[in-house]
PDB file of C-alpha atoms in Angstrom:
ATOM      1  CA  MET Z   1      93.796  25.105 137.422  1.00  0.00           C
ATOM      2  CA  ARG Z   2      94.810  28.755 137.024  1.00  0.00           C
ATOM      3  CA  ALA Z   3      93.527  28.686 133.453  1.00  0.00           C
ATOM      4  CA  LEU Z   4      90.164  27.384 134.691  1.00  0.00           C
ATOM      5  CA  ASP Z   5      90.085  30.174 137.262  1.00  0.00           C
ATOM      6  CA  ILE Z   6      90.493  32.672 134.434  1.00  0.00           C
ATOM      7  CA  LEU Z   7      87.584  31.109 132.537  1.00  0.00           C
ATOM      8  CA  ASP Z   8      85.439  31.436 135.651  1.00  0.00           C
ATOM      9  CA  GLU Z   9      86.183  35.164 135.722  1.00  0.00           C
ATOM     10  CA  VAL Z  10      85.423  35.646 132.028  1.00  0.00           C
ATOM     11  CA  ILE Z  11      82.018  33.943 132.283  1.00  0.00           C
ATOM     12  CA  ALA Z  12      80.634  37.073 133.953  1.00  0.00           C
ATOM     13  CA  GLY Z  13      81.653  39.228 130.972  1.00  0.00           C
ATOM     14  CA  PRO Z  14      84.745  40.757 129.310  1.00  0.00           C
ATOM     15  CA  ILE Z  15      87.571  41.471 131.726  1.00  0.00           C
ATOM     16  CA  LYS Z  16      91.039  42.992 131.338  1.00  0.00           C
ATOM     17  CA  ALA Z  17      94.199  41.067 132.230  1.00  0.00           C
ATOM     18  CA  VAL Z  18      95.050  43.529 135.000  1.00  0.00           C
ATOM     19  CA  ASP Z  19      91.700  42.796 136.664  1.00  0.00           C
ATOM     20  CA  ILE Z  20      92.203  39.050 136.258  1.00  0.00           C
ATOM     21  CA  ALA Z  21      95.553  39.369 138.006  1.00  0.00           C
ATOM     22  CA  ARG Z  22      94.055  41.390 140.841  1.00  0.00           C
ATOM     23  CA  LYS Z  23      91.081  39.078 141.409  1.00  0.00           C
ATOM     24  CA  LEU Z  24      93.094  35.865 141.264  1.00  0.00           C
ATOM     25  CA  GLY Z  25      96.129  37.140 143.149  1.00  0.00           C
ATOM     26  CA  MET Z  26      98.616  36.496 140.348  1.00  0.00           C
ATOM     27  CA  SER Z  27     101.128  38.693 138.583  1.00  0.00           C
ATOM     28  CA  LYS Z  28     100.107  40.654 135.494  1.00  0.00           C
ATOM     29  CA  THR Z  29     102.689  38.725 133.485  1.00  0.00           C
ATOM     30  CA  THR Z  30     101.158  35.385 134.477  1.00  0.00           C
ATOM     31  CA  ALA Z  31      97.635  36.632 133.752  1.00  0.00           C
ATOM     32  CA  HIS Z  32      98.678  37.814 130.279  1.00  0.00           C
ATOM     33  CA  ARG Z  33     100.512  34.560 129.518  1.00  0.00           C
ATOM     34  CA  LEU Z  34      97.631  32.296 130.563  1.00  0.00           C
ATOM     35  CA  ALA Z  35      94.969  34.434 128.890  1.00  0.00           C
ATOM     36  CA  HIS Z  36      96.860  34.495 125.590  1.00  0.00           C
ATOM     37  CA  ALA Z  37      97.417  30.733 125.812  1.00  0.00           C
ATOM     38  CA  LEU Z  38      93.647  30.276 126.154  1.00  0.00           C
ATOM     39  CA  LYS Z  39      93.106  32.660 123.241  1.00  0.00           C
ATOM     40  CA  SER Z  40      95.465  30.650 121.052  1.00  0.00           C
ATOM     41  CA  ARG Z  41      93.152  27.633 121.558  1.00  0.00           C
ATOM     42  CA  ASP Z  42      90.017  29.745 120.919  1.00  0.00           C
ATOM     43  CA  TYR Z  43      88.810  29.448 124.505  1.00  0.00           C
ATOM     44  CA  LEU Z  44      89.086  33.237 124.863  1.00  0.00           C
ATOM     45  CA  SER Z  45      88.758  36.131 122.446  1.00  0.00           C
ATOM     46  CA  ILE Z  46      89.940  39.737 122.691  1.00  0.00           C
ATOM     47  CA  THR Z  47      87.417  42.584 122.703  1.00  0.00           C
ATOM     48  CA  PRO Z  48      87.773  46.332 123.377  1.00  0.00           C
ATOM     49  CA  ASP Z  49      86.636  45.601 126.943  1.00  0.00           C
ATOM     50  CA  GLY Z  50      89.160  42.843 127.552  1.00  0.00           C
ATOM     51  CA  PHE Z  51      89.161  39.059 127.305  1.00  0.00           C
ATOM     52  CA  ALA Z  52      85.810  37.386 126.549  1.00  0.00           C
ATOM     53  CA  LEU Z  53      84.573  33.865 125.888  1.00  0.00           C
ATOM     54  CA  GLY Z  54      86.000  32.484 122.658  1.00  0.00           C
ATOM     55  CA  PRO Z  55      84.370  30.518 119.835  1.00  0.00           C
ATOM     56  CA  LYS Z  56      85.503  27.142 121.190  1.00  0.00           C
ATOM     57  CA  LEU Z  57      83.640  27.664 124.470  1.00  0.00           C
ATOM     58  CA  LEU Z  58      80.573  28.972 122.658  1.00  0.00           C
ATOM     59  CA  GLN Z  59      80.613  25.891 120.422  1.00  0.00           C
ATOM     60  CA  LEU Z  60      80.957  23.610 123.422  1.00  0.00           C
ATOM     61  CA  GLY Z  61      78.097  25.404 125.148  1.00  0.00           C
ATOM     62  CA  ALA Z  62      75.823  25.035 122.140  1.00  0.00           C
ATOM     63  CA  LEU Z  63      76.771  21.370 121.799  1.00  0.00           C
ATOM     64  CA  ALA Z  64      76.097  20.693 125.452  1.00  0.00           C
ATOM     65  CA  GLU Z  65      72.731  22.428 125.207  1.00  0.00           C
ATOM     66  CA  SER Z  66      71.691  20.434 122.146  1.00  0.00           C
ATOM     67  CA  GLN Z  67      72.738  17.170 123.761  1.00  0.00           C
ATOM     68  CA  THR Z  68      70.983  17.831 127.047  1.00  0.00           C
ATOM     69  CA  ASP Z  69      67.691  15.976 127.064  1.00  0.00           C
ATOM     70  CA  LEU Z  70      65.696  18.271 129.297  1.00  0.00           C
ATOM     71  CA  VAL Z  71      62.731  15.949 129.379  1.00  0.00           C
ATOM     72  CA  ARG Z  72      64.889  13.118 130.678  1.00  0.00           C
ATOM     73  CA  LEU Z  73      66.489  15.378 133.256  1.00  0.00           C
ATOM     74  CA  ALA Z  74      63.109  16.738 134.300  1.00  0.00           C
ATOM     75  CA  ARG Z  75      61.447  13.346 134.790  1.00  0.00           C
ATOM     76  CA  PRO Z  76      62.552  12.734 138.419  1.00  0.00           C
ATOM     77  CA  ILE Z  77      61.509  16.264 139.339  1.00  0.00           C
ATOM     78  CA  LEU Z  78      58.098  15.785 137.713  1.00  0.00           C
ATOM     79  CA  GLU Z  79      57.690  12.525 139.624  1.00  0.00           C
ATOM     80  CA  ALA Z  80      58.524  14.268 142.894  1.00  0.00           C
ATOM     81  CA  LEU Z  81      56.141  17.129 142.054  1.00  0.00           C
ATOM     82  CA  SER Z  82      53.287  14.736 141.360  1.00  0.00           C
ATOM     83  CA  ALA Z  83      53.996  12.780 144.542  1.00  0.00           C
ATOM     84  CA  GLU Z  84      54.082  15.976 146.613  1.00  0.00           C
ATOM     85  CA  THR Z  85      50.916  17.548 145.202  1.00  0.00           C
ATOM     86  CA  GLY Z  86      48.859  14.518 144.201  1.00  0.00           C
ATOM     87  CA  PHE Z  87      48.157  16.035 140.783  1.00  0.00           C
ATOM     88  CA  CYS Z  88      49.250  14.928 137.311  1.00  0.00           C
ATOM     89  CA  SER Z  89      52.418  16.739 136.258  1.00  0.00           C
ATOM     90  CA  PHE Z  90      53.397  17.610 132.710  1.00  0.00           C
ATOM     91  CA  ALA Z  91      56.288  18.964 130.648  1.00  0.00           C
ATOM     92  CA  GLY Z  92      55.952  20.581 127.250  1.00  0.00           C
ATOM     93  CA  GLN Z  93      57.684  22.742 124.661  1.00  0.00           C
ATOM     94  CA  ARG Z  94      56.654  25.278 122.077  1.00  0.00           C
ATOM     95  CA  GLU Z  95      56.223  24.412 118.412  1.00  0.00           C
ATOM     96  CA  GLY Z  96      55.360  27.640 116.646  1.00  0.00           C
ATOM     97  CA  ASP Z  97      51.835  28.641 117.656  1.00  0.00           C
ATOM     98  CA  TRP Z  98      51.303  25.303 119.402  1.00  0.00           C
ATOM     99  CA  SER Z  99      52.453  23.590 122.558  1.00  0.00           C
ATOM    100  CA  ARG Z 100      53.365  19.915 122.581  1.00  0.00           C
ATOM    101  CA  HIS Z 101      53.126  17.820 125.737  1.00  0.00           C
ATOM    102  CA  LEU Z 102      56.295  15.745 126.046  1.00  0.00           C
ATOM    103  CA  ASP Z 103      55.945  13.937 129.363  1.00  0.00           C
ATOM    104  CA  ARG Z 104      53.352  13.176 132.018  1.00  0.00           C
ATOM    105  CA  VAL Z 105      53.348  11.691 135.496  1.00  0.00           C
ATOM    106  CA  ASN Z 106      50.002  10.527 136.855  1.00  0.00           C
ATOM    107  CA  GLY Z 107      48.796  11.823 140.189  1.00  0.00           C
ATOM    108  CA  ARG Z 108      46.687  10.235 142.907  1.00  0.00           C
ATOM    109  CA  GLN Z 109      43.412  11.784 141.768  1.00  0.00           C
ATOM    110  CA  ARG Z 110      40.563   9.522 140.781  1.00  0.00           C
ATOM    111  CA  LEU Z 111      39.772  11.879 137.904  1.00  0.00           C
ATOM    112  CA  ARG Z 112      42.725  12.122 135.551  1.00  0.00           C
ATOM    113  CA  VAL Z 113      43.456  14.664 132.856  1.00  0.00           C
ATOM    114  CA  ALA Z 114      43.118  13.300 129.326  1.00  0.00           C
ATOM    115  CA  THR Z 115      46.255  14.976 127.918  1.00  0.00           C
ATOM    116  CA  ILE Z 116      49.035  12.534 127.022  1.00  0.00           C
ATOM    117  CA  PRO Z 117      52.607  12.931 125.673  1.00  0.00           C
ATOM    118  CA  GLY Z 118      52.532  13.903 122.018  1.00  0.00           C
ATOM    119  CA  ASP Z 119      49.312  15.903 122.248  1.00  0.00           C
ATOM    120  CA  VAL Z 120      49.444  19.288 120.527  1.00  0.00           C
ATOM    121  CA  ARG Z 121      47.222  22.206 121.553  1.00  0.00           C
ATOM    122  CA  PRO Z 122      46.973  25.886 120.575  1.00  0.00           C
ATOM    123  CA  ILE Z 123      49.612  27.476 122.773  1.00  0.00           C
ATOM    124  CA  ALA Z 124      47.287  30.092 124.283  1.00  0.00           C
ATOM    125  CA  GLU Z 125      44.715  27.473 125.269  1.00  0.00           C
ATOM    126  CA  THR Z 126      46.451  25.742 128.188  1.00  0.00           C
ATOM    127  CA  GLY Z 127      48.252  26.758 131.348  1.00  0.00           C
ATOM    128  CA  LEU Z 128      51.416  25.045 130.156  1.00  0.00           C
ATOM    129  CA  GLY Z 129      51.228  26.870 126.835  1.00  0.00           C
ATOM    130  CA  LYS Z 130      50.697  30.220 128.535  1.00  0.00           C
ATOM    131  CA  ALA Z 131      53.827  29.635 130.642  1.00  0.00           C
ATOM    132  CA  LEU Z 132      55.759  29.208 127.391  1.00  0.00           C
ATOM    133  CA  LEU Z 133      54.554  32.679 126.322  1.00  0.00           C
ATOM    134  CA  LEU Z 134      55.530  34.741 129.357  1.00  0.00           C
ATOM    135  CA  ASP Z 135      58.397  36.478 127.526  1.00  0.00           C
ATOM    136  CA  GLU Z 136      56.291  37.335 124.460  1.00  0.00           C
ATOM    137  CA  GLY Z 137      54.983  40.822 123.715  1.00  0.00           C
ATOM    138  CA  GLU Z 138      51.342  41.743 124.134  1.00  0.00           C
ATOM    139  CA  GLU Z 139      50.659  41.882 120.392  1.00  0.00           C
ATOM    140  CA  SER Z 140      51.825  38.283 120.166  1.00  0.00           C
ATOM    141  CA  TRP Z 141      49.611  37.359 123.121  1.00  0.00           C
ATOM    142  CA  ARG Z 142      46.629  38.958 121.383  1.00  0.00           C
ATOM    143  CA  ARG Z 143      47.241  37.164 118.095  1.00  0.00           C
ATOM    144  CA  LEU Z 144      47.717  33.768 119.709  1.00  0.00           C
ATOM    145  CA  TYR Z 145      44.668  34.093 121.960  1.00  0.00           C
ATOM    146  CA  VAL Z 146      42.433  35.116 119.056  1.00  0.00           C
ATOM    147  CA  ALA Z 147      43.783  32.172 117.054  1.00  0.00           C
ATOM    148  CA  ALA Z 148      43.150  29.757 119.935  1.00  0.00           C
ATOM    149  CA  ARG Z 149      39.546  30.960 120.080  1.00  0.00           C
ATOM    150  CA  ALA Z 150      39.209  30.715 116.288  1.00  0.00           C
ATOM    151  CA  GLY Z 151      38.391  34.420 116.195  1.00  0.00           C
ATOM    152  CA  HIS Z 152      35.264  34.020 118.334  1.00  0.00           C
ATOM    153  CA  VAL Z 153      36.278  36.438 121.060  1.00  0.00           C
ATOM    154  CA  THR Z 154      35.348  39.962 122.088  1.00  0.00           C
ATOM    155  CA  GLU Z 155      37.731  42.816 122.738  1.00  0.00           C
ATOM    156  CA  ALA Z 156      36.760  42.744 126.420  1.00  0.00           C
ATOM    157  CA  GLU Z 157      37.681  39.041 126.625  1.00  0.00           C
ATOM    158  CA  ILE Z 158      41.007  39.721 124.949  1.00  0.00           C
ATOM    159  CA  GLN Z 159      41.807  42.496 127.408  1.00  0.00           C
ATOM    160  CA  ARG Z 160      40.913  40.309 130.402  1.00  0.00           C
ATOM    161  CA  TRP Z 161      43.155  37.551 129.041  1.00  0.00           C
ATOM    162  CA  ILE Z 162      46.049  39.971 128.496  1.00  0.00           C
ATOM    163  CA  ASP Z 163      45.588  41.339 132.020  1.00  0.00           C
ATOM    164  CA  ARG Z 164      45.855  37.804 133.421  1.00  0.00           C
ATOM    165  CA  MET Z 165      48.956  37.192 131.319  1.00  0.00           C
ATOM    166  CA  ARG Z 166      50.548  40.371 132.693  1.00  0.00           C
ATOM    167  CA  ASP Z 167      49.922  39.106 136.202  1.00  0.00           C
ATOM    168  CA  SER Z 168      51.323  35.685 135.276  1.00  0.00           C
ATOM    169  CA  ARG Z 169      54.451  37.289 133.829  1.00  0.00           C
ATOM    170  CA  ARG Z 170      54.947  39.329 136.995  1.00  0.00           C
ATOM    171  CA  ARG Z 171      54.625  36.225 139.184  1.00  0.00           C
ATOM    172  CA  GLN Z 172      56.302  33.843 136.689  1.00  0.00           C
ATOM    173  CA  ILE Z 173      53.425  31.478 137.449  1.00  0.00           C
ATOM    174  CA  VAL Z 174      50.275  30.681 135.461  1.00  0.00           C
ATOM    175  CA  ASP Z 175      47.154  29.838 137.480  1.00  0.00           C
ATOM    176  CA  HIS Z 176      44.780  28.637 134.777  1.00  0.00           C
ATOM    177  CA  ASP Z 177      41.133  27.582 134.561  1.00  0.00           C
ATOM    178  CA  SER Z 178      40.398  25.659 131.388  1.00  0.00           C
ATOM    179  CA  GLU Z 179      38.177  27.478 128.898  1.00  0.00           C
ATOM    180  CA  LEU Z 180      37.059  24.175 127.354  1.00  0.00           C
ATOM    181  CA  GLY Z 181      34.356  23.494 129.923  1.00  0.00           C
ATOM    182  CA  ASP Z 182      36.075  20.340 131.191  1.00  0.00           C
ATOM    183  CA  GLY Z 183      36.509  21.546 134.774  1.00  0.00           C
ATOM    184  CA  VAL Z 184      40.301  21.249 134.651  1.00  0.00           C
ATOM    185  CA  HIS Z 185      42.543  23.647 136.569  1.00  0.00           C
ATOM    186  CA  SER Z 186      46.315  23.897 136.147  1.00  0.00           C
ATOM    187  CA  ILE Z 187      49.332  25.697 137.570  1.00  0.00           C
ATOM    188  CA  ALA Z 188      52.333  26.139 135.273  1.00  0.00           C
ATOM    189  CA  ALA Z 189      55.783  27.720 135.271  1.00  0.00           C
ATOM    190  CA  PRO Z 190      58.479  28.311 132.632  1.00  0.00           C
ATOM    191  CA  VAL Z 191      61.829  26.527 132.465  1.00  0.00           C
ATOM    192  CA  ARG Z 192      64.790  28.616 131.295  1.00  0.00           C
ATOM    193  CA  ASN Z 193      68.163  27.685 129.815  1.00  0.00           C
ATOM    194  CA  ALA Z 194      71.602  29.166 130.447  1.00  0.00           C
ATOM    195  CA  LYS Z 195      70.733  32.179 128.275  1.00  0.00           C
ATOM    196  CA  GLY Z 196      67.580  32.863 130.262  1.00  0.00           C
ATOM    197  CA  ARG Z 197      65.305  31.800 127.423  1.00  0.00           C
ATOM    198  CA  ILE Z 198      62.136  29.818 128.049  1.00  0.00           C
ATOM    199  CA  VAL Z 199      62.793  26.382 126.564  1.00  0.00           C
ATOM    200  CA  MET Z 200      60.133  24.308 128.301  1.00  0.00           C
ATOM    201  CA  ALA Z 201      57.292  24.621 130.776  1.00  0.00           C
ATOM    202  CA  ILE Z 202      55.939  22.328 133.454  1.00  0.00           C
ATOM    203  CA  SER Z 203      52.517  22.161 135.041  1.00  0.00           C
ATOM    204  CA  ILE Z 204      50.258  20.275 137.381  1.00  0.00           C
ATOM    205  CA  ALA Z 205      46.634  19.778 136.392  1.00  0.00           C
ATOM    206  CA  GLY Z 206      43.502  18.169 137.696  1.00  0.00           C
ATOM    207  CA  ALA Z 207      39.832  18.654 138.482  1.00  0.00           C
ATOM    208  CA  ALA Z 208      39.081  22.149 139.773  1.00  0.00           C
ATOM    209  CA  GLN Z 209      37.153  20.686 142.718  1.00  0.00           C
ATOM    210  CA  TYR Z 210      40.362  19.152 144.091  1.00  0.00           C
ATOM    211  CA  TYR Z 211      42.137  22.496 143.904  1.00  0.00           C
ATOM    212  CA  ALA Z 212      39.383  24.044 146.009  1.00  0.00           C
ATOM    213  CA  GLU Z 213      40.226  21.509 148.730  1.00  0.00           C
ATOM    214  CA  THR Z 214      43.991  22.155 148.612  1.00  0.00           C
ATOM    215  CA  ASP Z 215      46.291  24.964 149.752  1.00  0.00           C
ATOM    216  CA  THR Z 216      46.882  26.725 146.428  1.00  0.00           C
ATOM    217  CA  THR Z 217      49.820  28.692 147.827  1.00  0.00           C
ATOM    218  CA  ARG Z 218      51.604  25.426 148.580  1.00  0.00           C
ATOM    219  CA  LEU Z 219      50.881  24.098 145.084  1.00  0.00           C
ATOM    220  CA  ILE Z 220      52.194  27.263 143.422  1.00  0.00           C
ATOM    221  CA  ALA Z 221      55.362  27.118 145.506  1.00  0.00           C
ATOM    222  CA  ALA Z 222      55.906  23.463 144.562  1.00  0.00           C
ATOM    223  CA  VAL Z 223      55.537  24.153 140.831  1.00  0.00           C
ATOM    224  CA  ALA Z 224      57.802  27.226 140.985  1.00  0.00           C
ATOM    225  CA  ARG Z 225      60.461  25.303 142.905  1.00  0.00           C
ATOM    226  CA  SER Z 226      60.331  22.382 140.470  1.00  0.00           C
ATOM    227  CA  ALA Z 227      60.656  24.697 137.456  1.00  0.00           C
ATOM    228  CA  ALA Z 228      63.631  26.395 139.106  1.00  0.00           C
ATOM    229  CA  ASP Z 229      65.264  23.017 139.759  1.00  0.00           C
ATOM    230  CA  ILE Z 230      64.878  21.988 136.111  1.00  0.00           C
ATOM    231  CA  SER Z 231      66.120  25.402 134.953  1.00  0.00           C
ATOM    232  CA  ALA Z 232      69.236  24.900 137.067  1.00  0.00           C
ATOM    233  CA  LEU Z 233      69.844  21.584 135.295  1.00  0.00           C
ATOM    234  CA  ALA Z 234      69.550  23.469 131.989  1.00  0.00           C
ATOM    235  CA  GLY Z 235      72.251  25.895 133.130  1.00  0.00           C
ATOM    236  CA  TYR Z 236      70.086  28.811 134.252  1.00  0.00           C
ATOM    237  CA  ALA Z 237      71.419  30.890 137.123  1.00  0.00           C
ATOM    238  CA  SER Z 238      68.715  33.117 138.588  1.00  0.00           C
TER     239      SER Z 238
END
């Protein structure tokens, strides 16, 4: 168990043996012995700043990440989100300049959104896609928005879109009115992995008229909470 305690300390960043001993209430000799034993098995490595995570742990972390089916883990949370809000809920991931919808839970609305799992859309076209872009730079936003509009867009429209994206990035929530003329409104949020990277996004979507009859603040809070819950399952610590 002492060895596991040392690993817990190293997770936060490189640490010297003397600091390990002080934090864990053990002798310096014991801290050195255990740390070097972990290094011999590649669980720790030595850096100028002290002991750090070793290649074995990094390999295990990458393996665990690749084997974690986020969509499967997210499904119960999407079901709860749909039940709470009454809207269809979705999960999707980025594929280059596109977003692919991977899962959907139907809501209680009479009017249902046509998007189904497997559908691919230009990433800047949907609320879910925009949530996947919140960490991108503004030049990337510009390029992707122009591409989504097939180049038929004015500079003023681009600037308004970028301004909305800035606000979405600040809030970590996308509140999106469809530009396709289908009357669909969506609220989306990013899902992050243990490295803090956006690896998925979730959203709720439905007819804009239903949103007008609902407390939007409550809906935004529900989507943000659900995204945070899925991020926690992916190893993200906010």
